[in-house]
XYZ file of C-alpha atoms in Angstrom:
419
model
C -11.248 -34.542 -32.285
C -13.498 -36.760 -34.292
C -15.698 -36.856 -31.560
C -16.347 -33.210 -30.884
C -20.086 -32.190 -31.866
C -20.429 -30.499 -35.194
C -21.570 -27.231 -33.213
C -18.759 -26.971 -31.466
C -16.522 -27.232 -34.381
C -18.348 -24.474 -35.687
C -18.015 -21.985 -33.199
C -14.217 -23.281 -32.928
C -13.947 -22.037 -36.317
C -15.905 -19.261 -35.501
C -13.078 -17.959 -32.989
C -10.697 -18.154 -35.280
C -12.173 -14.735 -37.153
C -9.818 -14.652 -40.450
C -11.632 -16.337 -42.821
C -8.812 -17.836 -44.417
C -8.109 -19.651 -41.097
C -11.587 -20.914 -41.399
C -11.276 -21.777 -44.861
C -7.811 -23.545 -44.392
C -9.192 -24.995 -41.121
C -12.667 -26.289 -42.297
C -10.706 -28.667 -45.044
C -9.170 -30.803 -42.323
C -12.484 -33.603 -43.389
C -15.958 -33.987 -44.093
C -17.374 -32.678 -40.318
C -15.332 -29.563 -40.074
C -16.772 -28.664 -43.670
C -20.544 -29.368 -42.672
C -19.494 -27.393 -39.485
C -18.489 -24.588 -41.363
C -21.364 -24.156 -43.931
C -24.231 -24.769 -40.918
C -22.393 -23.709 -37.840
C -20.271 -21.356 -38.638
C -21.778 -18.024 -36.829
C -18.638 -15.264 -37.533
C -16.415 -14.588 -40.072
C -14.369 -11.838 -41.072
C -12.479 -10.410 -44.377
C -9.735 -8.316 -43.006
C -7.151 -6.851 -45.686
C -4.879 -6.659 -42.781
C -4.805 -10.349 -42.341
C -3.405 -11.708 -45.298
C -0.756 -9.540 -47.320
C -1.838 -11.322 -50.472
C -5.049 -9.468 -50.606
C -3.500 -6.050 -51.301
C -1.455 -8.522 -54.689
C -5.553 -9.463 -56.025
C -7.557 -8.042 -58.714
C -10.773 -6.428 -57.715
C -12.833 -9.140 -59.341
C -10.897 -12.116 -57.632
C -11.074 -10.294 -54.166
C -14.963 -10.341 -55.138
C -15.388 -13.985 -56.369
C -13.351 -15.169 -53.474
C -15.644 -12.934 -50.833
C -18.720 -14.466 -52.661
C -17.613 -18.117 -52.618
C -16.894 -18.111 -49.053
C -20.104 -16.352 -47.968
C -22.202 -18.669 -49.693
C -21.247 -21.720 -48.411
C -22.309 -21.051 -45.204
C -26.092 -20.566 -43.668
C -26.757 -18.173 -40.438
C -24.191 -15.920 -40.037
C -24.811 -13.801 -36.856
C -21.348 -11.692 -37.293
C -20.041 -10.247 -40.585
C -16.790 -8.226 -41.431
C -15.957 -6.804 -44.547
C -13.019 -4.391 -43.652
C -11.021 -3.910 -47.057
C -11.062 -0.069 -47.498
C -7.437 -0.066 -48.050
C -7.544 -2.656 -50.727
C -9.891 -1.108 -53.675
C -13.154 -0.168 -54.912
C -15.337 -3.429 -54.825
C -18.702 -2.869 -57.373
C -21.839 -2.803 -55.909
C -23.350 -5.423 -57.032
C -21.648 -8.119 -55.172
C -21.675 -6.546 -52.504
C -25.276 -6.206 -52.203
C -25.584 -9.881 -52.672
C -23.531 -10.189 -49.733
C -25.502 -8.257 -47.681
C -28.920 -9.762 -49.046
C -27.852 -13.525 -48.734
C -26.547 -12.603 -45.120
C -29.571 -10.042 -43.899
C -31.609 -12.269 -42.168
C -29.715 -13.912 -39.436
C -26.981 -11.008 -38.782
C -26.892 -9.926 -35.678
C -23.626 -7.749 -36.266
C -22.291 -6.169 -39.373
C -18.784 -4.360 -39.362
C -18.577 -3.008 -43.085
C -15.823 -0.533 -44.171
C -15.936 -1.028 -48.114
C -15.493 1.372 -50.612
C -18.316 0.509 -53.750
C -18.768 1.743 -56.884
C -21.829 3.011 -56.808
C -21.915 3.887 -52.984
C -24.536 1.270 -52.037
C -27.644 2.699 -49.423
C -26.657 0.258 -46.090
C -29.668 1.225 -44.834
C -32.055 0.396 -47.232
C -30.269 -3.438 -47.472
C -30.352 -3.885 -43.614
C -33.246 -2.412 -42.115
C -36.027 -3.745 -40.691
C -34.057 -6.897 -39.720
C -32.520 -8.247 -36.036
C -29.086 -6.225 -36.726
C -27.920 -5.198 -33.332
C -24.552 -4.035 -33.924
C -23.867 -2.094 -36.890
C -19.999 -0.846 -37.848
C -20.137 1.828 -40.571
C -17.368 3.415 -42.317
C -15.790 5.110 -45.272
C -19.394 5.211 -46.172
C -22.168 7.931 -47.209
C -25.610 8.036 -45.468
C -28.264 9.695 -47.269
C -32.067 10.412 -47.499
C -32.919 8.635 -44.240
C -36.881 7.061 -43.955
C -37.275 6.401 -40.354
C -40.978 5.218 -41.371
C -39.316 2.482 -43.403
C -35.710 2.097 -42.754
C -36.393 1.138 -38.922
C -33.624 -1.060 -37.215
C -35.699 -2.006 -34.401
C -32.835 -4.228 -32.215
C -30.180 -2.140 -33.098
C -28.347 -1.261 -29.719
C -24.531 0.040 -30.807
C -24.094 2.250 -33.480
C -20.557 3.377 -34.845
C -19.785 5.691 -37.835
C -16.493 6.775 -39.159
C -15.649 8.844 -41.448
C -19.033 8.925 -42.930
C -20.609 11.755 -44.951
C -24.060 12.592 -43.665
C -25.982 15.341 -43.246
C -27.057 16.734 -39.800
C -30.988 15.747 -40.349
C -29.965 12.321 -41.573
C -28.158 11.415 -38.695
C -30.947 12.813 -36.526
C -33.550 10.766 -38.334
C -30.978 7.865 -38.216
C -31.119 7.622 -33.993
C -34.762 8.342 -34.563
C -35.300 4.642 -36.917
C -32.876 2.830 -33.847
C -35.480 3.133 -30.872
C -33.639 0.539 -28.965
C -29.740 2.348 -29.454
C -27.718 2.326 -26.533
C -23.895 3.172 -27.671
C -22.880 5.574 -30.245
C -20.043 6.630 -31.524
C -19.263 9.255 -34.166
C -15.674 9.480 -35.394
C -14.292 12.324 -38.251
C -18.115 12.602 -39.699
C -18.024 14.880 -42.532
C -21.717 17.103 -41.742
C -23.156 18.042 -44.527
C -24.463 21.266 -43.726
C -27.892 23.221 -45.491
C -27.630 25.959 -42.910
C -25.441 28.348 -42.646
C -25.071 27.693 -38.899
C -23.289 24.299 -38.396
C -25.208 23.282 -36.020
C -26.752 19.430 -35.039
C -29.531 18.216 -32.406
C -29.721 14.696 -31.753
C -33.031 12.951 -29.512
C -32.881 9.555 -28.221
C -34.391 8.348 -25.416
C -32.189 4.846 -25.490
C -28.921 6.395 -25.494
C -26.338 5.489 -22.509
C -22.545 6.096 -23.988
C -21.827 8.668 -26.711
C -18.354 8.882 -27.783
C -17.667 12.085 -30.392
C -14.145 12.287 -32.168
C -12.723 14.607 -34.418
C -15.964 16.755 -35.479
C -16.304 20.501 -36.280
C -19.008 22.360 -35.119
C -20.648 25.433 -33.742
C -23.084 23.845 -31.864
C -24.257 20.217 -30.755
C -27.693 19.693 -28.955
C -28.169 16.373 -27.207
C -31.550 15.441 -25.575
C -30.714 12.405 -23.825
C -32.637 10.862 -20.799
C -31.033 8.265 -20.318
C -27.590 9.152 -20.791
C -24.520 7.522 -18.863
C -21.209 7.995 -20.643
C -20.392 11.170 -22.536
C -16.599 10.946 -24.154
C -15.696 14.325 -25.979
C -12.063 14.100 -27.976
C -10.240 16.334 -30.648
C -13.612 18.275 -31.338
C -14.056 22.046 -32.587
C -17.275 23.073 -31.273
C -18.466 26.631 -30.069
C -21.713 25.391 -27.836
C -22.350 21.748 -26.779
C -25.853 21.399 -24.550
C -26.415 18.454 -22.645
C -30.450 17.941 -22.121
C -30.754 14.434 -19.586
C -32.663 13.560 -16.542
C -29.367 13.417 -14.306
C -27.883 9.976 -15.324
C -24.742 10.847 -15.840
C -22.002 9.239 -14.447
C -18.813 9.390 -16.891
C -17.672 12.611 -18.353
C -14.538 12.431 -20.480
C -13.249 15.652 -22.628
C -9.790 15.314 -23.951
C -8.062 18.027 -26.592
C -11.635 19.727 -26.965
C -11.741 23.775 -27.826
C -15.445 24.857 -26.786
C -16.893 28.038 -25.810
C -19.929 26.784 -24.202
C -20.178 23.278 -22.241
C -23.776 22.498 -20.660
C -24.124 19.606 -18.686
C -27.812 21.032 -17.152
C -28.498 19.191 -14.175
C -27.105 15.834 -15.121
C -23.922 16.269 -13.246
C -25.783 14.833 -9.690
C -25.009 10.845 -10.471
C -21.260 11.578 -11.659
C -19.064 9.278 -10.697
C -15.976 9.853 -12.854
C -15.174 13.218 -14.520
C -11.760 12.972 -16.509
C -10.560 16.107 -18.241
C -7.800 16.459 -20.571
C -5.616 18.800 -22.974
C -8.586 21.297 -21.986
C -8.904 25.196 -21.187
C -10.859 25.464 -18.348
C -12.412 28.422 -16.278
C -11.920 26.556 -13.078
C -14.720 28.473 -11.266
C -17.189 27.892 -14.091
C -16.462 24.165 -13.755
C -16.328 23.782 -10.424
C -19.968 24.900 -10.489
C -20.890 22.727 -13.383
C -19.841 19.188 -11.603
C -20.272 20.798 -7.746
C -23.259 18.716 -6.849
C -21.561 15.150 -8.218
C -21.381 14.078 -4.336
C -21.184 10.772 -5.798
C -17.752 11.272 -7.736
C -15.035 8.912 -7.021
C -12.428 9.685 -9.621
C -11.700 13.110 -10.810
C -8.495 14.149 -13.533
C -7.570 17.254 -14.485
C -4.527 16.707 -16.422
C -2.616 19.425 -18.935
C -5.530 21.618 -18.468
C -4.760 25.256 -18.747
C -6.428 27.872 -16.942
C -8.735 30.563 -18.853
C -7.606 33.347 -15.936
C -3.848 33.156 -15.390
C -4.939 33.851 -11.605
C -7.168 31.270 -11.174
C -6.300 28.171 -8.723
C -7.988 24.565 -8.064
C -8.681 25.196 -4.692
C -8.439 21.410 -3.286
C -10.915 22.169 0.022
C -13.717 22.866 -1.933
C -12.980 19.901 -3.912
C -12.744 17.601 -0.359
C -16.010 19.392 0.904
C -17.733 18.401 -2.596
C -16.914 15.676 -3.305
C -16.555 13.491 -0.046
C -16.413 9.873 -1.511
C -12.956 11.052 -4.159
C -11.037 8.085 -3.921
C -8.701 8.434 -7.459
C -7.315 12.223 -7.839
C -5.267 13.202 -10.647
C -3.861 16.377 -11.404
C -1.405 18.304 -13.533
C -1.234 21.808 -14.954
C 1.310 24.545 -14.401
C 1.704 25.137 -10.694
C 2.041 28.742 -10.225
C 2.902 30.215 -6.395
C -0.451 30.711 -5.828
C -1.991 27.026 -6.391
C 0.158 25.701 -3.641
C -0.079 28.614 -1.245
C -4.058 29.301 -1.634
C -4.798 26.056 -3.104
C -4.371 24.280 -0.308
C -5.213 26.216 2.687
C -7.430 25.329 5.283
C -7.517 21.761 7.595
C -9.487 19.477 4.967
C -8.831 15.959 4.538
C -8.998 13.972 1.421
C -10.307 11.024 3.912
C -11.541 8.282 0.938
C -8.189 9.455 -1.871
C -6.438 5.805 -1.484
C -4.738 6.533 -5.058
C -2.971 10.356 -5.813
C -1.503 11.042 -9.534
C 0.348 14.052 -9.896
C 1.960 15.473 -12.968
C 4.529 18.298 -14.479
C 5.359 19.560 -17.271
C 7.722 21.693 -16.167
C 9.891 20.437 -12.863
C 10.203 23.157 -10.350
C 10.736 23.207 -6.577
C 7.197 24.428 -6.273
C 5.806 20.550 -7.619
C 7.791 19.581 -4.520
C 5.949 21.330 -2.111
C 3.347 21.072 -4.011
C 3.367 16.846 -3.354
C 3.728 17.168 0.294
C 1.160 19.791 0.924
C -0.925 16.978 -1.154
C 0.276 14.250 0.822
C -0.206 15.745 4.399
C -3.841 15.857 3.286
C -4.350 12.067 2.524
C -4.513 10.073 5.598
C -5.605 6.705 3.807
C -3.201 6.918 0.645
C -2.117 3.720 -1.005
C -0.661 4.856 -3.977
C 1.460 7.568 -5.583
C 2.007 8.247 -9.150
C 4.594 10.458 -10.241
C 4.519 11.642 -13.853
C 6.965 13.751 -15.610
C 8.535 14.807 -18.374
C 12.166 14.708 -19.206
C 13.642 16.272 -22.273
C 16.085 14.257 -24.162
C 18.821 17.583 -24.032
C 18.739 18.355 -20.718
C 20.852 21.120 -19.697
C 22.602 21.016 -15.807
C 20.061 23.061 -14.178
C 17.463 20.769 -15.243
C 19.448 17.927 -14.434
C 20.269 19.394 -10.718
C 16.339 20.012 -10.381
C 15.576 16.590 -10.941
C 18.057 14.919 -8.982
C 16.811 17.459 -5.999
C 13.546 16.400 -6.541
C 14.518 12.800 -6.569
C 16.059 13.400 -3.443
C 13.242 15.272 -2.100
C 10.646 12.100 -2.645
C 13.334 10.080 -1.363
C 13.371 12.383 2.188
C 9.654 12.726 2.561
C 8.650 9.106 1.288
C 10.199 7.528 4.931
C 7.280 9.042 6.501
C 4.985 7.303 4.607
C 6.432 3.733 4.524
C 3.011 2.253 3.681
C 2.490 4.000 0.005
C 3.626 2.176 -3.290
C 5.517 5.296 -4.868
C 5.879 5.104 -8.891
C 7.322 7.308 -11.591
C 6.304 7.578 -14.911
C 8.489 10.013 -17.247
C 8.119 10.791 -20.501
């Protein structure tokens, strides 16, 4: 050991993360200490880490934060995640932030301060490409002067900000490529709850747990969109057609616009969703490029309404992963899969009930007869834990049933996953 190069002590105390490891660690001599105050590039305060940080006064939490800081020069990755611990005051804090500024390259803060300290205002203008916010408030955003001109992932979580801040926020980060917005609290001036966002950067969005009626996005360059546990009324899409992951899970909206970015698609996953199948069949119908497509506990807006699996084989030729699940009604297996389409490219089927019936059976072979190249099958189900002898005779004739048709298909791995 004594003749490993001081820089790659440091970034072995670097991997480490806790920053009582490092501290306990850089002690072993002389080396490992200069490695830690000049080579040392990441180090993290976690209150999760050491139970005897929820047992320290505020002001000894603060000194000991300080000390360790300071003793080191170029820090490219800082964590300060002690929300659950207590209020720290703001003006240690800043000095963190200040003595660190210059050479961060990622900062992952979730601190409560008394006051609430302007983030932006301490780290703009700097190399800060990765920036972590949350349990934090945002306000009075200067674009002109609080620029972050490398930042390329932005993440903010439960952060209070109003809809123009956040929208002259993306407008100082000309280089942002990931965002994600978790349980924002908008702070609205309109009556309308309403937000538009512009970025021209912007390739993955993920949005959880916001309330709104409506949520413009002008994004060019878009690649990812992620929708989960969100209230909204309209959500508008604006993009030149980049598109290539759409993900909505547990999402109540009136109005979902994609515009023409749906032509690049290459994996649509929906989830927990009402859907007006016809609506958005038409809305993803020209993603001749999708490979994977999910529809999984969604629930039909018109009780008659049935995927209708050619149009999905004539659409979508290069499908290789389908998933579905949602309540099979007579119809979806009689109309649903009529004609003499093939599902040519599906190598890997995942089907799903939520409530067993001899209709899923059919429903699996009619499925099954349709793809020639199949590798895989995925069973899901769910099995309540009072199960009365009906349900239990179901089951075990449905077991048998897979059992029966599965000899014809020697060559596909068959699993079940119940919950």
């Amino acid at each position: 050991m004594e003749h490993l190069p001081v820089e790659v002590i440091g970034n072995i105390l670097s991997r480490l993360g806790a920053a009582r490891d490092v501290v306990i660690a850089s002690s072993t001599c002389r080396k490992w200490r200069e490695a830690w105050r000049n080579h040392l590039y990441m180090l993290t305060f976690n209150s999760n880490d050491w139970p005897l940080y929820h047992e320290l006064t505020r002001s000894r939490l603060e000194i000991i934060v300080t000390q360790t800081i300071f003793q080191t020069n170029g820090l490219q990755c800082l964590s300060i995640l002690m929300d659950d611990v207590d209020e720290f005051s703001a003006a240690p804090v800043i000095a963190w932030l200040m003595y660190t500024r210059e050479t961060l390259r990622e900062l992952h803060y979730n601190v409560r301060t008394t006051p609430n300290i302007n983030i932006l205002e301490k780290c703009g203008r700097q190399r800060l490409e990765v920036l972590d916010l949350a349990h934090n408030t945002i306000t009075g955003v200067e674009p002109s002067y609080q620029k972050f001109p490398c930042l390329r992932s932005l993440s903010l979580s439960y952060v209070s900000v109003s809809a123009l801040d956040l929208s002259l926020f993306l407008t100082a980060c000309p280089k942002v490529e990931v965002l994600s917005l978790v349980s924002l609290d908008i702070v609205m001036s309109d009556p309308q709850a309403s937000m538009e966002l512009s970025t021209n950067s912007l390739k993955d969005i993920y949005v959880e747990a916001i309330s709104l009626d409506k949520i413009v996005l002008e994004a060019d360059s878009l690649e990812k969109l992620q929708l989960k546990d969100c209230t909204l009324e309209v959500f508008e899409l604006v993009s030149k057609g980049k598109l290539r992951l759409l993900k909505i899970d547990d999402v109540s909206v009136i109005h979902l616009d994609i515009g023409e970015s749906a032509e690049n698609l290459e994996i649509v996953d929906v989830s927990n969703f009402t859907i007006m199948w016809s609506k958005f069949h038409h809305m993803i119908a020209k993603s001749s490029k999708l490979r994977r497509l999910r529809l999984w506990g969604v629930v039909f807006d018109d009780d008659d309404e049935v995927v209708d699996i050619e149009t999905i084989s004539a659409c979508f030729p290069q499908l290789s992963h389908l998933s579905l699940n949602y309540e099979l009604k007579e119809a979806a297996v009689q109309y649903g899969l009529q004609g003499s389409f093939q599902l040519e490219n599906v190598v890997v089927l995942e089907l799903g009930w939520t409530v067993i019936s001899d209709l899923f059976s059919q429903w699996v072979a009619g499925l099954l007869g349709r793809c020639p190249n199949l590798r895989k099958l995925v069973i899901h189900g769910v099995v309540s834990e009072t199960k009365t002898h009906e349900e239990c005779h179901t089951l075990a004739k449905f077991t048998s049933f897979i059992v029966r048709l599965m000899r014809k298909y020697l060559k596909i791995d068959v699993q079940f996953e119940y919950d």
